[in-house]
Amino acid sequence: MKMLEQLQKHPEGPWALQIITELQAKGFKAFIAGGAVRDFLLQHMPNDLDIATSALPDQVIQIFPKCIEVGKSFGVIQVVDPISKISLEVATFRKDGESTDQRHPDQITFSDETEDALRRDFTVNALFYDPLADQLHDFVSGRIDLKHKIIKTVGEAKKRFQEDALRILRAVRLSAQLDFEIESETLSAIQANQIALKKISSERLREELTKGFKYPDKFAARLESSGLRTAIFGDHSQAVNPKQLALPKSFWAFDVFAFFTAPSPAIHFLDSLKFSNHEFRQIQSYVQGLQLLDQFEKLASTEKLLALQDESFAEGLEHQAELQANPQVKQEIVDLKKRLPLPQNLLNGHDFLNLGLTGKDIKTWMEKTYLEQIKQGWTEKKLALDWLQKEIK
């Protein structure tokens, strides 16, 4: 499929085309830029679209009625479609100065498309596409590297990584995502500069790992071959356990446990990534599942059902059963999960109060009654009340 056809089918494509059309009508250059062009050339549908232009930020704001000045100092404006509410980044062509914090340039200079390509990270990400002329602009031989399946920095690799240390991990992630090889000089610079990864914020590291673990086996293999495994996970990590990594996961963070011989250092690493409270509770439940398989086997069927309501805990149990080569227990878990979700408790707090129960006794008897409800398969409230009245006498 031609690039223009792919662009037109993209959810953001019509708005991107309108932006580019209006910018070019005003005499400015405007292109689809970066990873989206790479993906179109590979016949992949990109996640999002970015636009690069010769128009200055204030000129972009003058042309489009609804703009968000998210990164105006770096030449970046969010242009919002007033109808669909789709928002696209429109960035002015620029040249970046030195970077002392290894993330942001200390200063920028607005320039042209050639200089803009030369400031980018990898050649395959430094392509521009003009959909109105249906023309590709390649100033760094990115099309050739794409053809040969190579990840290569634009210009000197050491300089690119000193500008932004996250590019070190991004190179490895891209090689896993695209199944490309890392060019030799780029790989040497990755290995020589990996200590700079310590300067990456937890949030940015987590975001890059989230993208990488969409391809867990390839990502793990490239972390190992590039020497980044210990730089990311620390000296207590190990070469990945392929069997554990191969297990399907609902949350990529669970894959991290394959890099450690014990849960504790994995939890410590994941804690440093500053997940949300909800996500970290998922991680803790998963670990409990890994650790409590033996105790789980000793429970009655009803208690097992209640425990399996926690999906992350259930996933940890299943994985541990798989790792221990215990197909009988794994099948039991699979069969029990088919009975989920469980019905709601037939009784409520008022029912227990009406029987004279108070405080902690309500919670205790509510749990006991619900356990019996699941065990007996009651569907009528009267059955639960009759049982409760007999038990509390």
mmCIF file of C-alpha atoms in Angstrom:
data_model
loop_
_atom_site.group_PDB
_atom_site.id
_atom_site.type_symbol
_atom_site.label_atom_id
_atom_site.label_comp_id
_atom_site.label_asym_id
_atom_site.label_seq_id
_atom_site.Cartn_x
_atom_site.Cartn_y
_atom_site.Cartn_z
ATOM 1 C CA MET A 1 0.000 0.000 0.000
ATOM 2 C CA LYS A 2 1.309 3.454 -0.902
ATOM 3 C CA MET A 3 2.237 5.862 1.878
ATOM 4 C CA LEU A 4 -0.518 8.315 1.029
ATOM 5 C CA GLU A 5 -3.142 5.563 1.201
ATOM 6 C CA GLN A 6 -1.799 4.447 4.584
ATOM 7 C CA LEU A 7 -1.867 8.020 5.848
ATOM 8 C CA GLN A 8 -5.460 8.493 4.728
ATOM 9 C CA LYS A 9 -6.490 5.329 6.609
ATOM 10 C CA HIS A 10 -4.757 6.363 9.841
ATOM 11 C CA PRO A 11 -7.170 7.691 12.522
ATOM 12 C CA GLU A 12 -5.171 10.938 12.679
ATOM 13 C CA GLY A 13 -4.526 11.025 8.929
ATOM 14 C CA PRO A 14 -7.299 13.391 7.800
ATOM 15 C CA TRP A 15 -6.371 15.982 10.432
ATOM 16 C CA ALA A 16 -2.658 15.649 9.622
ATOM 17 C CA LEU A 17 -3.401 16.197 5.932
ATOM 18 C CA GLN A 18 -5.502 19.255 6.721
ATOM 19 C CA ILE A 19 -2.738 20.762 8.862
ATOM 20 C CA ILE A 20 -0.116 20.149 6.188
ATOM 21 C CA THR A 21 -2.400 21.503 3.468
ATOM 22 C CA GLU A 22 -3.055 24.722 5.377
ATOM 23 C CA LEU A 23 0.613 25.235 6.263
ATOM 24 C CA GLN A 24 1.746 24.687 2.679
ATOM 25 C CA ALA A 25 -1.012 26.987 1.409
ATOM 26 C CA LYS A 26 0.536 29.732 3.566
ATOM 27 C CA GLY A 27 3.922 29.130 1.921
ATOM 28 C CA PHE A 28 5.498 26.959 4.623
ATOM 29 C CA LYS A 29 7.061 23.525 4.265
ATOM 30 C CA ALA A 30 5.251 20.839 6.240
ATOM 31 C CA PHE A 31 5.865 17.096 6.377
ATOM 32 C CA ILE A 32 4.973 13.956 8.297
ATOM 33 C CA ALA A 33 8.130 13.314 10.327
ATOM 34 C CA GLY A 34 10.014 10.656 12.262
ATOM 35 C CA GLY A 35 8.859 7.210 13.300
ATOM 36 C CA ALA A 36 5.548 7.445 11.465
ATOM 37 C CA VAL A 37 7.368 7.688 8.120
ATOM 38 C CA ARG A 38 9.513 4.712 9.086
ATOM 39 C CA ASP A 39 6.425 2.675 9.946
ATOM 40 C CA PHE A 40 4.620 3.602 6.744
ATOM 41 C CA LEU A 41 7.630 2.466 4.714
ATOM 42 C CA LEU A 42 7.603 -0.842 6.626
ATOM 43 C CA GLN A 43 3.856 -1.197 5.912
ATOM 44 C CA HIS A 44 3.085 -0.813 9.634
ATOM 45 C CA MET A 45 0.393 1.463 11.007
ATOM 46 C CA PRO A 46 2.089 3.999 13.334
ATOM 47 C CA ASN A 47 0.641 4.747 16.759
ATOM 48 C CA ASP A 48 0.612 8.475 16.142
ATOM 49 C CA LEU A 49 1.640 11.130 13.649
ATOM 50 C CA ASP A 50 4.019 14.066 14.070
ATOM 51 C CA ILE A 51 4.396 17.034 11.751
ATOM 52 C CA ALA A 52 7.525 19.088 11.124
ATOM 53 C CA THR A 53 7.322 22.501 9.502
ATOM 54 C CA SER A 54 9.249 25.616 8.558
ATOM 55 C CA ALA A 55 6.534 27.724 10.232
ATOM 56 C CA LEU A 56 7.561 29.272 13.536
ATOM 57 C CA PRO A 57 5.454 28.464 16.629
ATOM 58 C CA ASP A 58 3.716 31.850 16.624
ATOM 59 C CA GLN A 59 2.908 31.427 12.932
ATOM 60 C CA VAL A 60 1.364 27.997 13.627
ATOM 61 C CA ILE A 61 -0.740 29.566 16.394
ATOM 62 C CA GLN A 62 -1.927 32.291 14.025
ATOM 63 C CA ILE A 63 -3.052 29.782 11.400
ATOM 64 C CA PHE A 64 -4.944 27.351 13.632
ATOM 65 C CA PRO A 65 -7.665 28.523 16.029
ATOM 66 C CA LYS A 66 -7.131 25.888 18.725
ATOM 67 C CA CYS A 67 -3.540 25.310 19.851
ATOM 68 C CA ILE A 68 -1.874 24.138 23.052
ATOM 69 C CA GLU A 69 1.587 25.552 23.710
ATOM 70 C CA VAL A 70 3.007 22.357 25.234
ATOM 71 C CA GLY A 71 6.623 22.923 24.232
ATOM 72 C CA LYS A 72 6.725 26.285 22.545
ATOM 73 C CA SER A 73 10.280 26.992 23.760
ATOM 74 C CA PHE A 74 11.380 23.916 21.772
ATOM 75 C CA GLY A 75 9.216 24.834 18.796
ATOM 76 C CA VAL A 76 6.442 22.336 19.557
ATOM 77 C CA ILE A 77 2.744 23.230 19.380
ATOM 78 C CA GLN A 78 -0.238 20.904 19.792
ATOM 79 C CA VAL A 79 -2.778 21.676 17.076
ATOM 80 C CA VAL A 80 -6.283 20.498 17.974
ATOM 81 C CA ASP A 81 -9.038 19.614 15.517
ATOM 82 C CA PRO A 82 -12.072 21.533 16.860
ATOM 83 C CA ILE A 83 -14.434 18.847 15.539
ATOM 84 C CA SER A 84 -12.761 15.487 16.284
ATOM 85 C CA LYS A 85 -10.631 16.877 19.149
ATOM 86 C CA ILE A 86 -7.631 14.990 17.707
ATOM 87 C CA SER A 87 -4.419 16.748 18.722
ATOM 88 C CA LEU A 88 -1.176 16.545 16.736
ATOM 89 C CA GLU A 89 2.290 17.847 17.532
ATOM 90 C CA VAL A 90 3.536 20.381 15.020
ATOM 91 C CA ALA A 91 7.241 21.105 15.504
ATOM 92 C CA THR A 92 9.299 23.809 13.823
ATOM 93 C CA PHE A 93 12.460 22.608 12.062
ATOM 94 C CA ARG A 94 15.321 23.177 14.482
ATOM 95 C CA LYS A 95 18.962 22.619 15.298
ATOM 96 C CA ASP A 96 19.775 21.545 18.859
ATOM 97 C CA GLY A 97 22.650 22.942 20.890
ATOM 98 C CA GLU A 98 24.661 21.110 23.536
ATOM 99 C CA SER A 99 22.847 19.192 26.294
ATOM 100 C CA THR A 100 24.235 19.397 29.825
ATOM 101 C CA ASP A 101 21.421 17.375 31.454
ATOM 102 C CA GLN A 102 21.603 14.586 28.818
ATOM 103 C CA ARG A 103 17.972 15.076 27.961
ATOM 104 C CA HIS A 104 17.136 18.603 26.766
ATOM 105 C CA PRO A 105 19.261 20.841 24.528
ATOM 106 C CA ASP A 106 20.512 23.913 26.399
ATOM 107 C CA GLN A 107 19.379 25.991 23.445
ATOM 108 C CA ILE A 108 17.779 25.519 20.050
ATOM 109 C CA THR A 109 17.930 27.402 16.766
ATOM 110 C CA PHE A 110 15.086 27.291 14.285
ATOM 111 C CA SER A 111 16.473 26.059 10.978
ATOM 112 C CA ASP A 112 15.505 23.947 7.950
ATOM 113 C CA GLU A 113 14.534 20.350 7.313
ATOM 114 C CA THR A 114 18.124 19.228 6.698
ATOM 115 C CA GLU A 115 19.337 20.505 10.071
ATOM 116 C CA ASP A 116 16.230 19.043 11.689
ATOM 117 C CA ALA A 117 17.033 15.599 10.307
ATOM 118 C CA LEU A 118 20.632 15.864 11.524
ATOM 119 C CA ARG A 119 19.552 16.462 15.142
ATOM 120 C CA ARG A 120 17.436 13.301 15.342
ATOM 121 C CA ASP A 121 18.402 10.061 17.062
ATOM 122 C CA PHE A 122 18.498 7.294 14.433
ATOM 123 C CA THR A 123 18.585 7.404 10.657
ATOM 124 C CA VAL A 124 15.370 5.391 10.333
ATOM 125 C CA ASN A 125 13.630 8.023 12.490
ATOM 126 C CA ALA A 126 14.943 10.996 10.534
ATOM 127 C CA LEU A 127 12.774 10.722 7.438
ATOM 128 C CA PHE A 128 10.181 13.228 6.176
ATOM 129 C CA TYR A 129 7.197 12.622 3.935
ATOM 130 C CA ASP A 130 5.322 15.274 1.974
ATOM 131 C CA PRO A 131 1.879 13.763 1.346
ATOM 132 C CA LEU A 132 0.760 16.551 -0.992
ATOM 133 C CA ALA A 133 3.696 15.939 -3.341
ATOM 134 C CA ASP A 134 3.835 12.238 -2.361
ATOM 135 C CA GLN A 135 7.583 12.724 -1.858
ATOM 136 C CA LEU A 136 10.036 11.241 0.651
ATOM 137 C CA HIS A 137 12.873 13.432 1.995
ATOM 138 C CA ASP A 138 15.915 11.527 3.268
ATOM 139 C CA PHE A 139 19.019 13.514 4.268
ATOM 140 C CA VAL A 140 20.736 10.779 6.349
ATOM 141 C CA SER A 141 20.410 7.583 4.247
ATOM 142 C CA GLY A 142 17.647 6.345 6.516
ATOM 143 C CA ARG A 143 15.863 4.595 3.634
ATOM 144 C CA ILE A 144 18.991 2.522 2.963
ATOM 145 C CA ASP A 145 19.345 1.542 6.641
ATOM 146 C CA LEU A 146 15.668 0.639 6.681
ATOM 147 C CA LYS A 147 16.200 -1.615 3.680
ATOM 148 C CA HIS A 148 19.184 -3.313 5.330
ATOM 149 C CA LYS A 149 17.407 -3.530 8.704
ATOM 150 C CA ILE A 150 19.972 -1.513 10.630
ATOM 151 C CA ILE A 151 19.625 0.752 13.663
ATOM 152 C CA LYS A 152 22.240 3.477 13.311
ATOM 153 C CA THR A 153 22.570 6.871 14.950
ATOM 154 C CA VAL A 154 22.451 10.062 12.935
ATOM 155 C CA GLY A 155 26.050 11.269 12.992
ATOM 156 C CA GLU A 156 28.436 10.324 15.801
ATOM 157 C CA ALA A 157 26.851 7.798 18.151
ATOM 158 C CA LYS A 158 28.659 9.004 21.275
ATOM 159 C CA LYS A 159 27.404 12.552 20.710
ATOM 160 C CA ARG A 160 23.816 11.383 20.145
ATOM 161 C CA PHE A 161 23.864 9.397 23.405
ATOM 162 C CA GLN A 162 25.419 12.261 25.338
ATOM 163 C CA GLU A 163 22.569 14.491 24.171
ATOM 164 C CA ASP A 164 19.970 12.105 25.576
ATOM 165 C CA ALA A 165 20.970 8.975 27.498
ATOM 166 C CA LEU A 166 17.582 7.347 26.918
ATOM 167 C CA ARG A 167 18.591 6.886 23.269
ATOM 168 C CA ILE A 168 20.914 4.098 24.466
ATOM 169 C CA LEU A 169 17.962 2.008 25.609
ATOM 170 C CA ARG A 170 15.782 3.200 22.736
ATOM 171 C CA ALA A 171 18.256 1.768 20.221
ATOM 172 C CA VAL A 172 17.972 -1.641 21.842
ATOM 173 C CA ARG A 173 14.192 -1.382 22.094
ATOM 174 C CA LEU A 174 13.895 -0.399 18.409
ATOM 175 C CA SER A 175 16.096 -3.293 17.339
ATOM 176 C CA ALA A 176 13.729 -5.639 19.194
ATOM 177 C CA GLN A 177 10.584 -3.932 17.925
ATOM 178 C CA LEU A 178 11.683 -3.895 14.276
ATOM 179 C CA ASP A 179 13.864 -7.026 14.466
ATOM 180 C CA PHE A 180 16.810 -4.980 13.163
ATOM 181 C CA GLU A 181 20.512 -5.289 13.940
ATOM 182 C CA ILE A 182 22.351 -2.461 15.690
ATOM 183 C CA GLU A 183 25.156 -1.045 13.539
ATOM 184 C CA SER A 184 28.625 -1.852 14.976
ATOM 185 C CA GLU A 185 29.734 1.710 15.864
ATOM 186 C CA THR A 186 26.346 2.421 17.425
ATOM 187 C CA LEU A 187 26.599 -0.793 19.468
ATOM 188 C CA SER A 188 30.116 0.077 20.633
ATOM 189 C CA ALA A 189 28.885 3.480 21.785
ATOM 190 C CA ILE A 190 25.967 1.839 23.631
ATOM 191 C CA GLN A 191 28.355 -0.399 25.532
ATOM 192 C CA ALA A 192 30.796 2.427 26.261
ATOM 193 C CA ASN A 193 28.140 4.868 27.506
ATOM 194 C CA GLN A 194 25.694 2.605 29.325
ATOM 195 C CA ILE A 195 26.532 4.134 32.719
ATOM 196 C CA ALA A 196 24.661 7.238 31.525
ATOM 197 C CA LEU A 197 21.422 5.270 31.888
ATOM 198 C CA LYS A 198 21.657 5.961 35.642
ATOM 199 C CA LYS A 199 20.728 9.571 34.857
ATOM 200 C CA ILE A 200 17.395 8.666 33.232
ATOM 201 C CA SER A 201 14.317 9.501 35.285
ATOM 202 C CA SER A 202 12.175 6.624 36.555
ATOM 203 C CA GLU A 203 9.238 7.771 34.469
ATOM 204 C CA ARG A 204 11.159 7.845 31.172
ATOM 205 C CA LEU A 205 12.824 4.495 31.908
ATOM 206 C CA ARG A 206 9.449 2.928 32.695
ATOM 207 C CA GLU A 207 7.971 4.298 29.465
ATOM 208 C CA GLU A 208 10.781 2.834 27.350
ATOM 209 C CA LEU A 209 10.612 -0.539 29.119
ATOM 210 C CA THR A 210 6.852 -0.595 28.572
ATOM 211 C CA LYS A 211 7.474 -0.303 24.830
ATOM 212 C CA GLY A 212 10.308 -2.851 24.862
ATOM 213 C CA PHE A 213 8.434 -5.567 26.720
ATOM 214 C CA LYS A 214 5.790 -5.659 24.007
ATOM 215 C CA TYR A 215 8.414 -7.918 22.369
ATOM 216 C CA PRO A 216 9.687 -9.714 25.517
ATOM 217 C CA ASP A 217 11.858 -12.451 24.028
ATOM 218 C CA LYS A 218 13.575 -10.219 21.467
ATOM 219 C CA PHE A 219 13.950 -7.354 23.923
ATOM 220 C CA ALA A 220 15.519 -9.615 26.564
ATOM 221 C CA ALA A 221 17.899 -11.127 24.007
ATOM 222 C CA ARG A 222 19.058 -7.695 22.868
ATOM 223 C CA LEU A 223 19.455 -6.394 26.408
ATOM 224 C CA GLU A 224 21.773 -9.342 27.000
ATOM 225 C CA SER A 225 23.766 -9.097 23.762
ATOM 226 C CA SER A 226 24.195 -5.327 24.082
ATOM 227 C CA GLY A 227 25.357 -5.573 27.688
ATOM 228 C CA LEU A 228 22.489 -3.422 28.957
ATOM 229 C CA ARG A 229 20.910 -6.064 31.176
ATOM 230 C CA THR A 230 23.038 -5.273 34.227
ATOM 231 C CA ALA A 231 22.923 -1.547 33.457
ATOM 232 C CA ILE A 232 19.125 -1.667 33.679
ATOM 233 C CA PHE A 233 18.397 -4.364 36.249
ATOM 234 C CA GLY A 234 21.607 -4.260 38.290
ATOM 235 C CA ASP A 235 24.352 -6.679 39.253
ATOM 236 C CA HIS A 236 21.902 -9.006 41.023
ATOM 237 C CA SER A 237 20.100 -9.750 37.781
ATOM 238 C CA GLN A 238 20.662 -12.888 35.742
ATOM 239 C CA ALA A 239 20.508 -13.959 32.137
ATOM 240 C CA VAL A 240 16.815 -14.310 31.514
ATOM 241 C CA ASN A 241 14.931 -17.522 32.155
ATOM 242 C CA PRO A 242 13.433 -18.172 28.678
ATOM 243 C CA LYS A 243 10.730 -20.468 30.050
ATOM 244 C CA GLN A 244 9.463 -17.824 32.449
ATOM 245 C CA LEU A 245 9.631 -15.092 29.820
ATOM 246 C CA ALA A 246 7.639 -17.207 27.354
ATOM 247 C CA LEU A 247 4.612 -17.335 29.653
ATOM 248 C CA PRO A 248 1.860 -14.934 28.520
ATOM 249 C CA LYS A 249 1.527 -11.921 30.830
ATOM 250 C CA SER A 250 -1.289 -9.444 31.372
ATOM 251 C CA PHE A 251 1.166 -6.788 32.592
ATOM 252 C CA TRP A 252 4.698 -6.362 31.251
ATOM 253 C CA ALA A 253 6.126 -5.724 34.731
ATOM 254 C CA PHE A 254 5.611 -9.417 35.491
ATOM 255 C CA ASP A 255 8.292 -10.200 32.880
ATOM 256 C CA VAL A 256 10.898 -8.477 35.058
ATOM 257 C CA PHE A 257 10.870 -11.427 37.489
ATOM 258 C CA ALA A 258 12.481 -13.558 34.773
ATOM 259 C CA PHE A 259 15.666 -11.504 35.220
ATOM 260 C CA PHE A 260 16.078 -12.337 38.922
ATOM 261 C CA THR A 261 16.591 -15.480 40.976
ATOM 262 C CA ALA A 262 14.334 -14.194 43.768
ATOM 263 C CA PRO A 263 11.331 -11.846 43.903
ATOM 264 C CA SER A 264 12.825 -9.339 46.367
ATOM 265 C CA PRO A 265 15.334 -7.584 44.051
ATOM 266 C CA ALA A 266 12.760 -7.576 41.237
ATOM 267 C CA ILE A 267 10.230 -5.855 43.500
ATOM 268 C CA HIS A 268 12.892 -3.344 44.559
ATOM 269 C CA PHE A 269 13.641 -2.540 40.919
ATOM 270 C CA LEU A 270 9.957 -2.217 39.983
ATOM 271 C CA ASP A 271 9.331 -0.011 43.009
ATOM 272 C CA SER A 272 11.980 2.389 41.697
ATOM 273 C CA LEU A 273 9.959 2.854 38.484
ATOM 274 C CA LYS A 274 7.188 4.655 40.398
ATOM 275 C CA PHE A 275 4.167 2.764 39.144
ATOM 276 C CA SER A 276 0.715 3.869 40.211
ATOM 277 C CA ASN A 277 -0.653 2.396 43.451
ATOM 278 C CA HIS A 278 -3.016 0.203 41.461
ATOM 279 C CA GLU A 279 -0.216 -1.144 39.249
ATOM 280 C CA PHE A 280 2.048 -1.842 42.204
ATOM 281 C CA ARG A 281 -0.751 -3.740 43.964
ATOM 282 C CA GLN A 282 -0.988 -5.879 40.822
ATOM 283 C CA ILE A 283 2.735 -6.583 41.084
ATOM 284 C CA GLN A 284 2.470 -7.505 44.767
ATOM 285 C CA SER A 285 -0.465 -9.838 44.081
ATOM 286 C CA TYR A 286 1.454 -11.504 41.270
ATOM 287 C CA VAL A 287 4.410 -12.113 43.598
ATOM 288 C CA GLN A 288 2.123 -13.640 46.207
ATOM 289 C CA GLY A 289 0.841 -15.989 43.528
ATOM 290 C CA LEU A 290 4.401 -17.029 42.694
ATOM 291 C CA GLN A 291 5.188 -17.654 46.350
ATOM 292 C CA LEU A 292 2.003 -19.256 47.679
ATOM 293 C CA LEU A 293 1.297 -22.107 45.280
ATOM 294 C CA ASP A 294 1.938 -24.775 47.935
ATOM 295 C CA GLN A 295 -0.463 -23.117 50.397
ATOM 296 C CA PHE A 296 -3.032 -22.653 47.633
ATOM 297 C CA GLU A 297 -3.052 -26.391 46.916
ATOM 298 C CA LYS A 298 -4.101 -27.087 50.525
ATOM 299 C CA LEU A 299 -7.191 -24.851 50.403
ATOM 300 C CA ALA A 300 -10.736 -26.080 49.947
ATOM 301 C CA SER A 301 -12.236 -25.487 46.499
ATOM 302 C CA THR A 302 -14.416 -22.612 47.717
ATOM 303 C CA GLU A 303 -11.440 -20.832 49.278
ATOM 304 C CA LYS A 304 -9.485 -21.323 46.061
ATOM 305 C CA LEU A 305 -12.285 -19.695 44.092
ATOM 306 C CA LEU A 306 -12.270 -16.681 46.387
ATOM 307 C CA ALA A 307 -8.493 -16.361 46.066
ATOM 308 C CA LEU A 308 -8.625 -16.565 42.272
ATOM 309 C CA GLN A 309 -10.816 -13.472 42.085
ATOM 310 C CA ASP A 310 -7.558 -11.497 42.211
ATOM 311 C CA GLU A 311 -6.483 -11.854 38.576
ATOM 312 C CA SER A 312 -2.836 -10.963 39.203
ATOM 313 C CA PHE A 313 -2.615 -13.459 42.069
ATOM 314 C CA ALA A 314 -4.175 -16.124 39.835
ATOM 315 C CA GLU A 315 -1.680 -15.345 37.080
ATOM 316 C CA GLY A 316 1.230 -15.725 39.502
ATOM 317 C CA LEU A 317 -0.139 -19.115 40.631
ATOM 318 C CA GLU A 318 -0.498 -20.303 37.043
ATOM 319 C CA HIS A 319 3.013 -19.229 36.153
ATOM 320 C CA GLN A 320 4.499 -20.891 39.213
ATOM 321 C CA ALA A 321 2.639 -24.124 38.407
ATOM 322 C CA GLU A 322 4.040 -23.941 34.876
ATOM 323 C CA LEU A 323 7.581 -23.307 36.123
ATOM 324 C CA GLN A 324 7.322 -26.216 38.558
ATOM 325 C CA ALA A 325 6.025 -28.446 35.751
ATOM 326 C CA ASN A 326 2.830 -29.134 37.689
ATOM 327 C CA PRO A 327 0.178 -29.505 34.973
ATOM 328 C CA GLN A 328 -2.422 -30.954 37.359
ATOM 329 C CA VAL A 329 -2.500 -27.843 39.566
ATOM 330 C CA LYS A 330 -2.388 -25.535 36.556
ATOM 331 C CA GLN A 331 -5.391 -27.305 35.030
ATOM 332 C CA GLU A 332 -7.262 -27.057 38.323
ATOM 333 C CA ILE A 333 -6.657 -23.283 38.342
ATOM 334 C CA VAL A 334 -7.835 -22.990 34.726
ATOM 335 C CA ASP A 335 -10.984 -24.996 35.514
ATOM 336 C CA LEU A 336 -11.777 -23.006 38.658
ATOM 337 C CA LYS A 337 -11.363 -19.693 36.792
ATOM 338 C CA LYS A 338 -14.138 -20.774 34.442
ATOM 339 C CA ARG A 339 -16.513 -20.397 37.409
ATOM 340 C CA LEU A 340 -15.590 -16.738 37.799
ATOM 341 C CA PRO A 341 -16.824 -14.129 38.314
ATOM 342 C CA LEU A 342 -18.508 -15.216 41.529
ATOM 343 C CA PRO A 343 -22.014 -13.981 42.406
ATOM 344 C CA GLN A 344 -22.458 -11.143 44.862
ATOM 345 C CA ASN A 345 -23.108 -11.833 48.541
ATOM 346 C CA LEU A 346 -26.821 -12.549 49.001
ATOM 347 C CA LEU A 347 -26.778 -10.722 52.356
ATOM 348 C CA ASN A 348 -25.881 -7.139 53.193
ATOM 349 C CA GLY A 349 -24.924 -5.249 56.336
ATOM 350 C CA HIS A 350 -28.535 -4.611 57.338
ATOM 351 C CA ASP A 351 -29.239 -8.352 57.407
ATOM 352 C CA PHE A 352 -26.506 -8.883 59.991
ATOM 353 C CA LEU A 353 -27.575 -5.853 62.070
ATOM 354 C CA ASN A 354 -31.144 -7.152 62.141
ATOM 355 C CA LEU A 355 -29.854 -10.350 63.720
ATOM 356 C CA GLY A 356 -28.148 -8.372 66.488
ATOM 357 C CA LEU A 357 -24.594 -8.611 65.173
ATOM 358 C CA THR A 358 -22.239 -5.623 65.549
ATOM 359 C CA GLY A 359 -18.683 -4.480 64.805
ATOM 360 C CA LYS A 360 -16.154 -7.152 63.900
ATOM 361 C CA ASP A 361 -18.775 -9.882 64.232
ATOM 362 C CA ILE A 362 -20.543 -8.531 61.147
ATOM 363 C CA LYS A 363 -17.384 -8.828 59.048
ATOM 364 C CA THR A 364 -16.615 -12.307 60.412
ATOM 365 C CA TRP A 365 -20.089 -13.694 59.745
ATOM 366 C CA MET A 366 -20.370 -11.946 56.395
ATOM 367 C CA GLU A 367 -17.222 -13.764 55.243
ATOM 368 C CA LYS A 368 -18.412 -17.096 56.655
ATOM 369 C CA THR A 369 -21.853 -16.766 55.074
ATOM 370 C CA TYR A 370 -20.440 -15.815 51.692
ATOM 371 C CA LEU A 371 -18.021 -18.758 51.812
ATOM 372 C CA GLU A 372 -20.938 -21.089 52.538
ATOM 373 C CA GLN A 373 -23.020 -19.451 49.779
ATOM 374 C CA ILE A 374 -20.311 -20.182 47.206
ATOM 375 C CA LYS A 375 -19.775 -23.681 48.570
ATOM 376 C CA GLN A 376 -23.495 -24.588 48.470
ATOM 377 C CA GLY A 377 -24.290 -22.627 45.315
ATOM 378 C CA TRP A 378 -27.188 -20.738 46.914
ATOM 379 C CA THR A 379 -29.077 -18.301 44.729
ATOM 380 C CA GLU A 380 -31.883 -17.408 47.175
ATOM 381 C CA LYS A 381 -31.386 -14.993 50.073
ATOM 382 C CA LYS A 382 -33.622 -17.071 52.385
ATOM 383 C CA LEU A 383 -31.213 -20.020 52.257
ATOM 384 C CA ALA A 384 -28.329 -17.813 53.384
ATOM 385 C CA LEU A 385 -30.410 -16.232 56.184
ATOM 386 C CA ASP A 386 -31.640 -19.608 57.445
ATOM 387 C CA TRP A 387 -28.082 -20.936 57.609
ATOM 388 C CA LEU A 388 -26.815 -17.792 59.374
ATOM 389 C CA GLN A 389 -29.583 -17.854 61.994
ATOM 390 C CA LYS A 390 -28.810 -21.490 62.851
ATOM 391 C CA GLU A 391 -25.070 -20.853 63.071
ATOM 392 C CA ILE A 392 -25.175 -17.814 65.367
ATOM 393 C CA LYS A 393 -27.535 -19.389 67.933
#
